[in-house]
Amino acid sequence: MMVSSTCHEGGCYCGAIRYRIDRVPEFSAHCHCRSCQMALGGAFATWAKVPAKEFSVTKGQIKQCEKTPGVRRGFCGDCGTTLTYAADTEVEGQNWSQDAWFAAVTLDDPSIVAPQNHVFVSHKQPWITLPADAPAFEEF
Ligand SMILES: [Zn+2]
Ligand SMILES: [Zn+2]
């Protein structure tokens, strides 16, 4: 296995699932949509992405929840930590199947991502106040 400074690991709360990414994520964002709130049990989710071929599960097996057909939320079946998000459909010209989206805070060192954008702020809880200069989008 090649180990470099661009290689990072992460995993779920209980440690049953571990994964590795082979580069620092090029994009990350906070999602305030209702589905993320429910799936994570939190006010919003912070997602990051790497090319799908640069994300690998190194321990355990991620369970999938497909409440919306074509949208799969991956989580640890033991502790419930939300780990991944995948969608079959093309959204606004983006082919989501090329990317591996994962919950940025599950990295061992979440500080390597630098999320700025807030998306789906139309679903944002009223008691979450964003900085006035934060890039915010009604939807994606
Ligand atoms: Zn777990
Ligand atoms: Zn969301």
PDB file of N, CA and C and ligand atoms in Angstrom, residues 11-17 76-81 83, ligand 1:
ATOM      1  N   GLY A  11     -13.409   6.767   9.895  1.00  0.00           N
ATOM      2  CA  GLY A  11     -14.228   5.625  10.285  1.00  0.00           C
ATOM      3  C   GLY A  11     -15.405   6.069  11.130  1.00  0.00           C
ATOM      4  N   CYS A  12     -16.179   5.077  11.547  1.00  0.00           N
ATOM      5  CA  CYS A  12     -17.391   5.367  12.322  1.00  0.00           C
ATOM      6  C   CYS A  12     -17.066   5.507  13.807  1.00  0.00           C
ATOM      7  N   TYR A  13     -18.072   5.845  14.564  1.00  0.00           N
ATOM      8  CA  TYR A  13     -17.947   6.084  16.009  1.00  0.00           C
ATOM      9  C   TYR A  13     -17.418   4.871  16.766  1.00  0.00           C
ATOM     10  N   CYS A  14     -17.909   3.668  16.425  1.00  0.00           N
ATOM     11  CA  CYS A  14     -17.523   2.479  17.205  1.00  0.00           C
ATOM     12  C   CYS A  14     -16.259   1.806  16.680  1.00  0.00           C
ATOM     13  N   GLY A  15     -15.830   2.173  15.483  1.00  0.00           N
ATOM     14  CA  GLY A  15     -14.599   1.613  14.946  1.00  0.00           C
ATOM     15  C   GLY A  15     -14.776   0.387  14.070  1.00  0.00           C
ATOM     16  N   ALA A  16     -16.023  -0.086  13.894  1.00  0.00           N
ATOM     17  CA  ALA A  16     -16.266  -1.274  13.071  1.00  0.00           C
ATOM     18  C   ALA A  16     -15.982  -1.008  11.590  1.00  0.00           C
ATOM     19  N   ILE A  17     -16.182   0.235  11.163  1.00  0.00           N
ATOM     20  CA  ILE A  17     -15.931   0.608   9.764  1.00  0.00           C
ATOM     21  C   ILE A  17     -14.749   1.566   9.706  1.00  0.00           C
ATOM     22  N   CYS A  76     -22.830   2.844   9.530  1.00  0.00           N
ATOM     23  CA  CYS A  76     -22.359   1.680  10.279  1.00  0.00           C
ATOM     24  C   CYS A  76     -23.558   0.974  10.895  1.00  0.00           C
ATOM     25  N   GLY A  77     -23.703  -0.317  10.627  1.00  0.00           N
ATOM     26  CA  GLY A  77     -24.822  -1.071  11.166  1.00  0.00           C
ATOM     27  C   GLY A  77     -24.733  -1.299  12.664  1.00  0.00           C
ATOM     28  N   ASP A  78     -23.576  -1.074  13.235  1.00  0.00           N
ATOM     29  CA  ASP A  78     -23.412  -1.259  14.687  1.00  0.00           C
ATOM     30  C   ASP A  78     -23.686   0.018  15.475  1.00  0.00           C
ATOM     31  N   CYS A  79     -23.086   1.122  15.058  1.00  0.00           N
ATOM     32  CA  CYS A  79     -23.236   2.356  15.851  1.00  0.00           C
ATOM     33  C   CYS A  79     -24.093   3.407  15.164  1.00  0.00           C
ATOM     34  N   GLY A  80     -24.382   3.232  13.867  1.00  0.00           N
ATOM     35  CA  GLY A  80     -25.302   4.140  13.195  1.00  0.00           C
ATOM     36  C   GLY A  80     -24.681   5.386  12.595  1.00  0.00           C
ATOM     37  N   THR A  81     -23.378   5.558  12.737  1.00  0.00           N
ATOM     38  CA  THR A  81     -22.745   6.741  12.147  1.00  0.00           C
ATOM     39  C   THR A  81     -23.005   6.795  10.642  1.00  0.00           C
ATOM     40  N   LEU A  83     -21.938   7.605   7.081  1.00  0.00           N
ATOM     41  CA  LEU A  83     -20.595   7.665   6.509  1.00  0.00           C
ATOM     42  C   LEU A  83     -20.566   8.159   5.069  1.00  0.00           C
TER      43      LEU A  83
HETATM   44 ZN    ZN B   1     -19.673   1.872  13.983  1.00  0.00          ZN
END
